[in-house]
Tab-separated table of C-alpha atoms in Angstrom:
chain	number	residue	atom	x	y	z
A	1	MET	CA	84.873	150.776	8.783
A	2	ASN	CA	88.059	150.053	7.567
A	3	LYS	CA	89.404	153.099	9.746
A	4	ILE	CA	87.572	152.293	12.755
A	5	GLY	CA	89.061	148.642	12.737
A	6	ILE	CA	92.643	150.194	12.819
A	7	ILE	CA	91.788	152.335	15.465
A	8	ILE	CA	90.008	149.356	17.310
A	9	GLY	CA	93.345	147.256	16.478
A	10	ARG	CA	95.841	149.868	17.448
A	11	GLU	CA	94.284	150.471	20.880
A	12	PHE	CA	93.964	146.665	21.463
A	13	ASN	CA	97.390	146.162	20.775
A	14	GLU	CA	98.721	148.971	22.660
A	15	ARG	CA	97.172	148.075	25.807
A	16	VAL	CA	97.090	144.142	25.544
A	17	ARG	CA	100.856	143.631	24.683
A	18	LYS	CA	101.885	145.638	28.027
A	19	LYS	CA	103.158	143.932	31.028
A	20	SER	CA	100.998	145.584	33.557
A	21	PHE	CA	97.671	143.708	31.673
A	22	ILE	CA	99.296	140.335	32.157
A	23	ILE	CA	99.993	140.726	35.468
A	24	THR	CA	96.772	142.398	36.660
A	25	THR	CA	94.779	139.587	34.258
A	26	LEU	CA	96.735	136.879	36.318
A	27	LEU	CA	96.757	138.467	39.521
A	28	THR	CA	93.616	140.214	39.901
A	29	PRO	CA	91.686	136.798	40.357
A	30	LEU	CA	94.272	135.436	43.194
A	31	LEU	CA	93.507	138.929	44.582
A	32	MET	CA	90.026	138.378	44.966
A	33	ILE	CA	90.097	135.096	46.433
A	34	GLY	CA	92.640	136.626	48.997
A	35	LEU	CA	90.350	139.399	49.796
A	36	MET	CA	87.412	136.790	50.206
A	37	VAL	CA	89.574	134.128	52.663
A	38	ALA	CA	91.809	136.871	54.537
A	39	PRO	CA	89.522	137.831	56.921
A	40	MET	CA	88.239	134.314	57.989
A	41	LEU	CA	91.938	133.397	58.509
A	42	LEU	CA	92.363	136.766	60.427
A	43	THR	CA	89.419	135.663	62.119
A	44	GLN	CA	90.517	132.213	63.113
A	45	TYR	CA	94.153	132.442	63.842
A	46	THR	CA	94.271	136.297	65.349
A	47	GLY	CA	91.697	135.639	68.329
A	48	SER	CA	91.427	138.671	70.470
A	49	GLU	CA	93.628	138.312	73.959
A	50	GLN	CA	91.508	136.821	76.820
A	51	LYS	CA	90.182	139.323	79.370
A	52	CYS	CA	90.231	139.095	83.115
A	53	ILE	CA	86.799	140.217	84.605
A	54	ALA	CA	86.005	140.290	88.360
A	55	VAL	CA	82.587	139.703	89.147
A	56	VAL	CA	80.830	141.362	92.026
A	57	ASP	CA	77.008	139.264	92.622
A	58	ASP	CA	75.271	140.880	94.995
A	59	SER	CA	72.173	138.551	93.906
A	60	LYS	CA	73.911	135.501	94.933
A	61	LEU	CA	72.548	133.732	91.914
A	62	ILE	CA	73.800	134.371	88.796
A	63	GLY	CA	77.719	134.989	88.911
A	64	GLN	CA	78.589	131.246	89.739
A	65	HIS	CA	77.163	130.061	86.581
A	66	LEU	CA	78.705	132.235	84.180
A	67	GLN	CA	81.032	130.518	81.923
A	68	SER	CA	84.817	131.641	80.468
A	69	ASN	CA	85.961	131.439	77.148
A	70	ASP	CA	88.529	132.053	75.000
A	71	GLU	CA	87.506	135.945	75.246
A	72	ILE	CA	86.550	136.388	78.601
A	73	LEU	CA	88.097	134.975	81.828
A	74	PHE	CA	85.431	135.315	84.642
A	75	GLU	CA	86.972	135.705	88.156
A	76	GLN	CA	84.373	135.645	91.436
A	77	THR	CA	84.903	138.221	94.204
A	78	PRO	CA	83.315	138.293	97.375
A	79	LEU	CA	84.425	141.982	97.922
A	80	THR	CA	81.705	144.946	97.757
A	81	ILE	CA	81.428	146.777	94.771
A	82	GLU	CA	83.307	149.785	96.057
A	83	LEU	CA	86.382	147.941	97.262
A	84	ALA	CA	86.518	145.644	93.809
A	85	ARG	CA	86.774	149.034	91.792
A	86	ILE	CA	90.099	149.818	93.653
A	87	GLU	CA	91.498	146.162	94.478
A	88	TYR	CA	91.004	145.142	90.853
A	89	SER	CA	92.036	148.229	89.165
A	90	ASP	CA	94.822	145.938	87.230
A	91	ARG	CA	91.814	143.707	85.744
A	92	PHE	CA	90.098	144.735	82.422
A	93	ALA	CA	86.703	145.128	84.166
A	94	ILE	CA	84.441	144.733	86.923
A	95	LEU	CA	80.835	143.393	86.281
A	96	HIS	CA	78.659	144.202	88.982
A	97	ILE	CA	75.417	142.076	89.434
A	98	GLY	CA	72.527	143.687	91.387
A	99	LYS	CA	70.602	142.259	93.996
A	100	SER	CA	67.159	142.907	91.709
A	101	ILE	CA	68.599	141.425	88.526
A	102	MET	CA	66.006	138.861	88.300
A	103	GLU	CA	63.135	141.563	88.773
A	104	ASN	CA	65.157	144.512	87.051
A	105	PRO	CA	67.253	143.236	84.194
A	106	GLY	CA	68.954	146.569	83.900
A	107	ASP	CA	70.465	146.002	87.536
A	108	VAL	CA	73.849	145.241	86.111
A	109	ARG	CA	76.898	147.539	85.285
A	110	LEU	CA	80.126	146.820	83.917
A	111	TYR	CA	83.081	149.161	85.293
A	112	THR	CA	86.015	148.883	82.595
A	113	ASN	CA	89.550	149.911	82.932
A	114	SER	CA	90.079	150.192	79.327
A	115	THR	CA	87.867	150.433	76.495
A	116	ALA	CA	85.576	147.318	75.609
A	117	SER	CA	84.622	145.863	72.348
A	118	ILE	CA	80.586	145.755	71.389
A	119	THR	CA	81.587	142.255	71.048
A	120	LEU	CA	82.656	141.489	74.495
A	121	GLU	CA	79.657	143.542	75.926
A	122	MET	CA	77.263	141.263	73.648
A	123	ASN	CA	78.698	138.298	74.914
A	124	ILE	CA	78.356	139.194	78.293
A	125	ALA	CA	74.766	140.399	78.404
A	126	SER	CA	74.242	136.830	76.329
A	127	GLN	CA	75.363	134.797	79.116
A	128	LEU	CA	73.540	137.142	81.664
A	129	GLU	CA	70.473	136.610	79.548
A	130	SER	CA	70.694	132.550	79.500
A	131	VAL	CA	71.370	132.409	83.122
A	132	ILE	CA	68.317	134.452	84.202
A	133	GLU	CA	65.902	132.927	82.007
A	134	GLU	CA	67.136	129.015	83.019
A	135	ILE	CA	66.887	130.478	86.752
A	136	LYS	CA	63.442	131.609	86.181
A	137	LEU	CA	62.178	128.259	84.191
A	138	GLN	CA	63.427	125.981	86.979
A	139	ARG	CA	61.509	128.463	89.609
A	140	LEU	CA	58.521	127.065	87.657
A	141	ASN	CA	59.218	123.644	89.018
A	142	ILE	CA	58.659	121.620	86.012
A	143	GLU	CA	59.306	118.195	86.135
A	144	ASP	CA	61.842	117.099	83.523
A	145	LEU	CA	61.761	120.437	82.177
A	146	PRO	CA	65.605	120.031	79.949
A	147	SER	CA	63.964	116.851	78.157
A	148	ILE	CA	60.588	119.035	77.584
A	149	LEU	CA	62.389	121.720	76.223
A	150	ALA	CA	64.738	119.530	74.060
A	151	SER	CA	61.902	117.643	72.499
A	152	ILE	CA	59.974	121.051	71.384
A	153	LYS	CA	62.893	122.909	69.999
A	154	THR	CA	62.508	122.954	66.079
A	155	ASN	CA	64.502	124.088	63.661
A	156	ILE	CA	63.114	125.015	59.967
A	157	ASN	CA	65.161	124.202	56.705
A	158	LEU	CA	63.168	126.382	54.688
A	159	GLN	CA	63.649	125.120	50.810
A	160	SER	CA	62.652	127.519	47.926
A	161	TYR	CA	61.325	126.018	44.476
A	162	SER	CA	60.586	127.876	41.441
A	163	ASN	CA	56.621	126.889	40.546
A	164	GLY	CA	56.266	124.109	38.085
A	165	THR	CA	53.739	124.267	35.304
A	166	PRO	CA	50.535	121.763	36.372
A	167	ALA	CA	50.800	120.385	32.676
A	168	ASP	CA	53.787	118.703	33.791
A	169	SER	CA	52.230	116.011	36.072
A	170	ASP	CA	54.649	113.248	35.327
A	171	SER	CA	57.641	115.393	35.989
A	172	GLU	CA	59.651	116.199	39.088
A	173	SER	CA	58.501	120.013	37.944
A	174	SER	CA	54.779	119.734	38.718
A	175	THR	CA	55.914	120.303	42.338
A	176	GLY	CA	58.699	122.687	41.629
A	177	GLU	CA	61.792	122.572	39.828
A	178	LYS	CA	65.364	122.412	41.627
A	179	ALA	CA	65.688	124.269	44.542
A	180	ASN	CA	66.988	128.061	44.278
A	181	SER	CA	69.791	129.057	46.689
A	182	SER	CA	68.834	132.649	48.102
A	183	ILE	CA	71.992	133.123	49.298
A	184	VAL	CA	74.077	132.293	46.318
A	185	ALA	CA	71.918	134.658	44.780
A	186	THR	CA	72.371	137.476	46.867
A	187	VAL	CA	76.196	136.907	46.863
A	188	VAL	CA	76.236	136.575	43.172
A	189	ALA	CA	73.815	139.849	42.883
A	190	TYR	CA	76.270	141.936	45.227
A	191	VAL	CA	79.592	140.415	43.455
A	192	LEU	CA	78.520	141.037	39.941
A	193	SER	CA	77.162	144.618	40.510
A	194	PHE	CA	80.234	145.663	42.225
A	195	LEU	CA	81.996	144.167	39.371
A	196	LEU	CA	80.108	146.198	36.871
A	197	TYR	CA	80.535	149.063	38.970
A	198	MET	CA	84.300	148.902	38.902
A	199	PHE	CA	84.748	147.726	35.185
A	200	ILE	CA	82.213	150.759	33.830
A	201	LEU	CA	84.300	153.470	36.250
A	202	ILE	CA	87.999	152.241	35.257
A	203	TYR	CA	88.134	151.412	31.945
A	204	GLY	CA	85.405	154.485	31.206
A	205	VAL	CA	88.163	156.556	33.103
A	206	MET	CA	90.769	154.827	30.763
A	207	VAL	CA	88.768	156.001	27.573
A	208	MET	CA	89.076	159.615	28.771
A	209	GLN	CA	92.638	159.460	29.891
A	210	SER	CA	93.504	158.270	26.464
A	211	VAL	CA	91.722	161.427	24.874
A	212	ILE	CA	93.606	163.678	26.752
A	213	GLU	CA	96.928	161.974	26.312
A	214	GLU	CA	96.135	162.176	22.417
A	215	LYS	CA	95.035	165.696	22.528
A	216	ASN	CA	98.109	166.791	24.294
A	217	SER	CA	100.465	165.342	21.945
A	218	ARG	CA	98.663	166.836	18.898
A	219	VAL	CA	98.072	163.306	17.561
A	220	LEU	CA	94.688	163.950	17.046
A	221	GLU	CA	94.892	166.767	15.043
A	222	VAL	CA	96.628	164.620	12.586
A	223	MET	CA	94.365	162.099	12.608
A	224	VAL	CA	90.981	163.999	11.951
A	225	SER	CA	92.534	164.664	8.568
A	226	THR	CA	91.733	161.167	7.349
A	227	VAL	CA	89.304	159.970	10.011
A	228	ARG	CA	86.067	161.532	10.858
A	229	PRO	CA	85.752	162.554	14.714
A	230	LEU	CA	82.999	160.140	15.057
A	231	ASP	CA	84.722	157.101	13.684
A	232	MET	CA	88.163	157.946	16.024
A	233	MET	CA	85.758	158.010	19.206
A	234	LEU	CA	83.796	154.604	18.146
A	235	GLY	CA	87.235	153.199	17.583
A	236	LYS	CA	88.577	154.197	20.731
A	237	ILE	CA	85.507	153.155	22.692
A	238	LEU	CA	85.352	149.512	20.852
A	239	GLY	CA	89.542	149.106	21.265
A	240	VAL	CA	89.254	149.841	24.909
A	241	ALA	CA	85.847	147.431	25.311
A	242	SER	CA	87.607	144.648	23.397
A	243	VAL	CA	90.577	144.660	25.822
A	244	ALA	CA	88.187	144.459	28.801
A	245	LEU	CA	86.496	141.716	27.234
A	246	LEU	CA	89.417	139.743	26.643
A	247	GLN	CA	90.545	140.263	30.702
A	248	ILE	CA	86.784	139.527	31.424
A	249	ALA	CA	86.914	136.537	29.226
A	250	ILE	CA	89.949	134.995	31.056
A	251	TRP	CA	88.601	135.185	34.309
A	252	ILE	CA	85.189	133.569	33.136
A	253	ALA	CA	87.249	130.966	32.279
A	254	LEU	CA	89.199	130.403	35.742
A	255	ILE	CA	85.992	130.933	37.367
A	256	MET	CA	83.822	128.289	35.168
A	257	GLY	CA	87.176	125.743	35.136
A	258	VAL	CA	87.302	126.007	39.202
A	259	GLY	CA	83.569	125.735	39.648
A	260	TYR	CA	83.033	122.784	37.078
A	261	PHE	CA	86.626	120.758	37.577
A	262	VAL	CA	88.005	121.770	40.736
A	263	MET	CA	85.361	122.098	43.233
A	264	PRO	CA	83.747	118.624	42.963
A	265	GLU	CA	87.163	117.288	43.849
A	266	LEU	CA	87.329	119.477	46.809
A	267	ILE	CA	83.546	117.959	47.743
A	268	PRO	CA	83.575	114.817	49.894
A	269	ASP	CA	81.501	112.073	47.467
A	270	GLU	CA	78.438	111.695	50.071
A	271	MET	CA	77.579	115.573	49.305
A	272	SER	CA	78.542	114.984	45.609
A	273	MET	CA	75.965	112.494	45.226
A	274	ALA	CA	73.684	114.370	47.140
A	275	VAL	CA	74.355	117.825	44.818
A	276	ALA	CA	73.817	115.811	42.238
A	277	MET	CA	70.590	114.419	43.419
A	278	LEU	CA	69.734	118.047	44.142
A	279	GLN	CA	70.289	119.033	40.527
A	280	GLN	CA	67.991	116.335	38.998
A	281	GLY	CA	65.063	117.611	41.413
A	282	ALA	CA	65.446	114.938	44.125
A	283	SER	CA	63.177	116.183	46.727
A	284	PRO	CA	64.781	117.350	50.277
A	285	GLU	CA	62.989	114.133	52.222
A	286	SER	CA	65.197	111.795	49.952
A	287	LEU	CA	68.286	113.292	51.359
A	288	GLY	CA	67.713	112.778	54.872
A	289	THR	CA	66.844	115.435	57.355
A	290	ASP	CA	70.261	115.629	58.728
A	291	THR	CA	71.327	117.190	55.436
A	292	ASN	CA	72.591	120.430	55.543
A	293	MET	CA	70.250	121.900	52.542
A	294	GLY	CA	71.399	125.376	52.632
A	295	LEU	CA	75.037	124.528	51.353
A	296	LEU	CA	73.579	121.633	49.009
A	297	GLN	CA	71.842	124.727	47.414
A	298	ALA	CA	74.549	126.825	47.253
A	299	ILE	CA	77.110	124.244	46.159
A	300	ALA	CA	74.360	122.862	43.514
A	301	THR	CA	73.993	126.452	41.866
A	302	LEU	CA	77.579	127.223	41.629
A	303	THR	CA	78.317	123.889	39.965
A	304	ASP	CA	75.378	123.910	37.387
A	305	ILE	CA	76.793	125.473	34.468
A	306	GLY	CA	73.302	126.009	32.737
A	307	TYR	CA	72.817	128.719	35.799
A	308	LEU	CA	76.296	129.784	35.161
A	309	MET	CA	76.070	130.331	31.269
A	310	LYS	CA	73.054	132.718	32.105
A	311	ILE	CA	74.657	134.710	34.581
A	312	ILE	CA	77.789	135.356	32.371
A	313	GLY	CA	75.847	135.825	29.366
A	314	SER	CA	73.722	138.614	30.858
A	315	LEU	CA	76.936	139.974	32.799
A	316	LEU	CA	78.689	140.413	29.355
A	317	VAL	CA	75.588	141.903	27.569
A	318	PHE	CA	75.225	144.467	30.320
A	319	MET	CA	78.556	145.118	30.751
A	320	VAL	CA	79.131	145.950	27.104
A	321	GLY	CA	76.264	148.293	26.839
A	322	GLY	CA	76.944	149.770	30.171
A	323	PHE	CA	80.596	150.458	29.240
A	324	LEU	CA	79.495	151.795	25.731
A	325	LEU	CA	77.140	154.305	26.790
A	326	TYR	CA	79.537	155.682	29.658
A	327	ALA	CA	82.693	155.404	27.668
A	328	ALA	CA	80.969	157.948	24.975
A	329	LEU	CA	80.371	160.302	27.718
A	330	PHE	CA	83.692	159.926	29.072
A	331	ALA	CA	85.650	160.481	25.646
A	332	ALA	CA	83.668	163.445	25.205
A	333	ILE	CA	84.617	164.785	28.431
A	334	GLY	CA	88.203	164.013	27.283
A	335	SER	CA	88.005	165.651	24.462
A	336	ALA	CA	86.857	168.969	26.248
A	337	VAL	CA	89.286	169.445	28.447
A	338	ASP	CA	93.485	169.642	28.488
A	339	ASN	CA	94.325	167.509	31.646
A	340	PRO	CA	93.031	165.344	34.273
A	341	GLN	CA	92.358	168.310	37.136
A	342	ASP	CA	90.374	169.847	34.241
A	343	ALA	CA	88.020	166.928	34.029
A	344	GLN	CA	86.862	166.485	37.182
A	345	GLN	CA	84.238	168.769	37.421
A	346	LEU	CA	82.501	167.392	34.009
A	347	GLN	CA	83.261	164.241	35.275
A	348	THR	CA	81.092	164.516	38.324
A	349	PRO	CA	77.667	164.472	36.539
A	350	VAL	CA	78.632	161.326	34.688
A	351	THR	CA	79.856	159.160	37.783
A	352	ILE	CA	76.775	160.354	40.229
A	353	PRO	CA	74.486	157.592	38.613
A	354	ILE	CA	77.184	154.896	38.636
A	355	ILE	CA	77.166	155.743	42.390
A	356	LEU	CA	73.673	156.108	43.121
A	357	SER	CA	73.082	152.861	40.930
A	358	LEU	CA	75.504	150.938	43.895
A	359	PHE	CA	73.371	152.385	46.521
A	360	VAL	CA	70.074	151.443	44.900
A	361	MET	CA	71.669	147.794	44.193
A	362	LEU	CA	71.628	147.340	47.960
A	363	SER	CA	67.961	147.892	48.239
A	364	VAL	CA	67.209	145.592	45.468
A	365	ILE	CA	69.271	142.704	46.973
A	366	ASN	CA	66.339	142.842	50.037
A	367	ASP	CA	63.191	143.262	47.281
A	368	PRO	CA	64.285	142.560	43.521
A	369	THR	CA	60.517	142.857	42.499
A	370	SER	CA	59.953	146.177	43.967
A	371	GLU	CA	59.215	149.067	41.727
A	372	LEU	CA	62.489	150.739	42.703
A	373	ALA	CA	64.027	148.213	41.362
A	374	PHE	CA	62.201	147.712	38.090
A	375	TRP	CA	62.459	151.492	37.217
A	376	PHE	CA	66.062	151.476	37.884
A	377	SER	CA	66.862	148.723	36.060
A	378	MET	CA	65.497	150.567	32.984
A	379	ILE	CA	66.866	153.669	33.377
A	380	PRO	CA	69.760	153.686	31.114
A	381	LEU	CA	72.374	155.325	33.553
A	382	THR	CA	71.646	153.052	36.168
A	383	SER	CA	70.315	150.060	34.572
A	384	PRO	CA	73.254	147.755	33.771
A	385	ILE	CA	74.266	147.616	37.581
A	386	VAL	CA	70.800	147.360	39.046
A	387	MET	CA	69.777	144.730	36.907
A	388	MET	CA	72.457	142.822	36.868
A	389	ALA	CA	71.680	142.474	40.942
A	390	ARG	CA	68.258	141.365	39.812
A	391	ILE	CA	68.750	138.598	37.049
A	392	PRO	CA	70.235	136.035	39.908
A	393	TYR	CA	66.717	136.274	41.201
A	394	ASP	CA	65.001	134.877	38.047
A	395	ILE	CA	63.095	137.829	36.923
A	396	PRO	CA	60.819	137.765	33.940
A	397	GLY	CA	62.807	137.684	30.541
A	398	TRP	CA	60.974	140.683	29.080
A	399	GLU	CA	62.170	142.699	31.782
A	400	ILE	CA	65.574	141.932	30.778
A	401	ALA	CA	64.857	142.251	26.800
A	402	LEU	CA	63.456	145.961	27.632
A	403	SER	CA	66.130	147.015	29.814
A	404	LEU	CA	68.906	146.195	27.355
A	405	GLY	CA	66.629	147.686	24.406
A	406	ILE	CA	66.327	151.051	26.315
A	407	LEU	CA	70.149	150.689	27.018
A	408	ILE	CA	71.032	149.898	23.475
A	409	ALA	CA	69.060	152.941	22.282
A	410	THR	CA	70.065	155.557	24.965
A	411	PHE	CA	73.680	154.149	23.654
A	412	ILE	CA	72.984	155.090	20.104
A	413	ILE	CA	71.300	158.424	21.267
A	414	VAL	CA	74.555	159.289	23.245
A	415	VAL	CA	77.217	158.609	20.952
A	416	TRP	CA	75.587	160.791	18.386
A	417	PHE	CA	75.554	163.786	20.742
A	418	ALA	CA	78.878	162.969	22.358
A	419	GLY	CA	80.594	162.666	18.977
A	420	LYS	CA	79.394	166.473	18.264
A	421	ILE	CA	81.377	167.416	21.372
A	422	TYR	CA	84.379	165.585	20.318
A	423	ARG	CA	84.240	166.718	17.294
A	424	VAL	CA	84.722	170.159	18.637
A	425	GLY	CA	86.651	169.446	21.654
A	426	ILE	CA	89.771	167.648	20.159
A	427	LEU	CA	91.146	170.701	18.496
A	428	MET	CA	90.200	172.884	21.471
A	429	HIS	CA	92.971	174.159	23.463
A	430	GLY	CA	93.705	176.294	26.673
A	431	LYS	CA	89.970	176.737	27.906
A	432	LYS	CA	88.043	174.615	30.132
A	433	PRO	CA	84.517	174.760	28.544
A	434	SER	CA	81.437	175.014	30.612
A	435	ILE	CA	78.229	172.835	30.784
A	436	LYS	CA	76.750	175.304	28.754
A	437	GLU	CA	79.294	175.744	26.190
A	438	LEU	CA	79.187	171.869	25.609
A	439	TRP	CA	75.452	172.352	25.055
A	440	LYS	CA	76.174	174.733	22.615
A	441	TRP	CA	78.847	172.198	20.734
A	442	MET	CA	76.161	169.593	20.457
A	443	LYS	CA	73.679	171.904	18.699
A	444	TYR	CA	76.724	172.940	15.869
């Protein structure tokens, strides 16, 4: 173990002391925030140019009710469609509303002088639908129709609660624990699964490249005279894992600091009180009907230290387990080749399960309790990412424990066989082995 510790220390110090590690550790959170904020800022400050559309309304019912906005400027014209298409060739488009539009909703055409976006087409279609529906309602001759429609309009604010235990009749949990935010669960599942995907690929490939570099420099040939190949491989894997954990720990500290100290300062006092009441199990009725419960649930969840600790703990456990499993495979691949180009062919079977688990994650978010989600969260090559997508939805604890147990058992088996490939591969030069030859190395 002393020799493994020396190798771990060497791998850790070599990477942590680099300027690139410090820069990426500090800038990555800012980059992630920028990627989330930039689209909103671009949408807000870089709106599309207003487009002028000439309207030819043969029905004489619709055109005058169309409302111009920041995207579209409607211009009414008495010309026929044939003349309008010639006269208004300098406009963005000509909208032709047919005589039978009320009976035939398809009797409308948009003649564009340039390519129209799907957003613009949907905007026009939405306005036409609203105008036609309003005219049809007016033709019913119902007295005080706007007031009737306003009175029957209902918005449902559905609240999701964890089902309480009947025995807790004297507590709030008898009717359900505090509300769970499905929006937050979906966002957290997506972000953490994608983070695991990037983590396993980036640091796994880092292990492979490190083995290839040391193999080409003949350093490994000197080291195997004093260290067993299996110990050397474990030391390298655990050394890179310690670097990754340090980087993740710094990011987690920043996230928790922002969630616990910064967010409460940015939230108005009234909303902060409502969030505190919600975290203590207050009912939605006590917060008022005008309260945005969806937003309050999201803030309450993101500022709940218990929830954050559960998610972060699960993330670290499956991150370490998934990395150790794939790092052993990448180390075996690196030992079997002499350059990164030769590694690509052997790397493909290893990366396919990682990519597959990312696609399965999208299905898991829609139904985290499905059979597909369950079995892919048990298969060790896909379980780290898929299980991380399920945990925010409060799945049973035994499923998490079973998945982690299978993952650890598989890691031990994979390390044993990967060590056999590593033992032979680090001394082989000049030839790229096939899958069949790697199988022979495992049986030596």
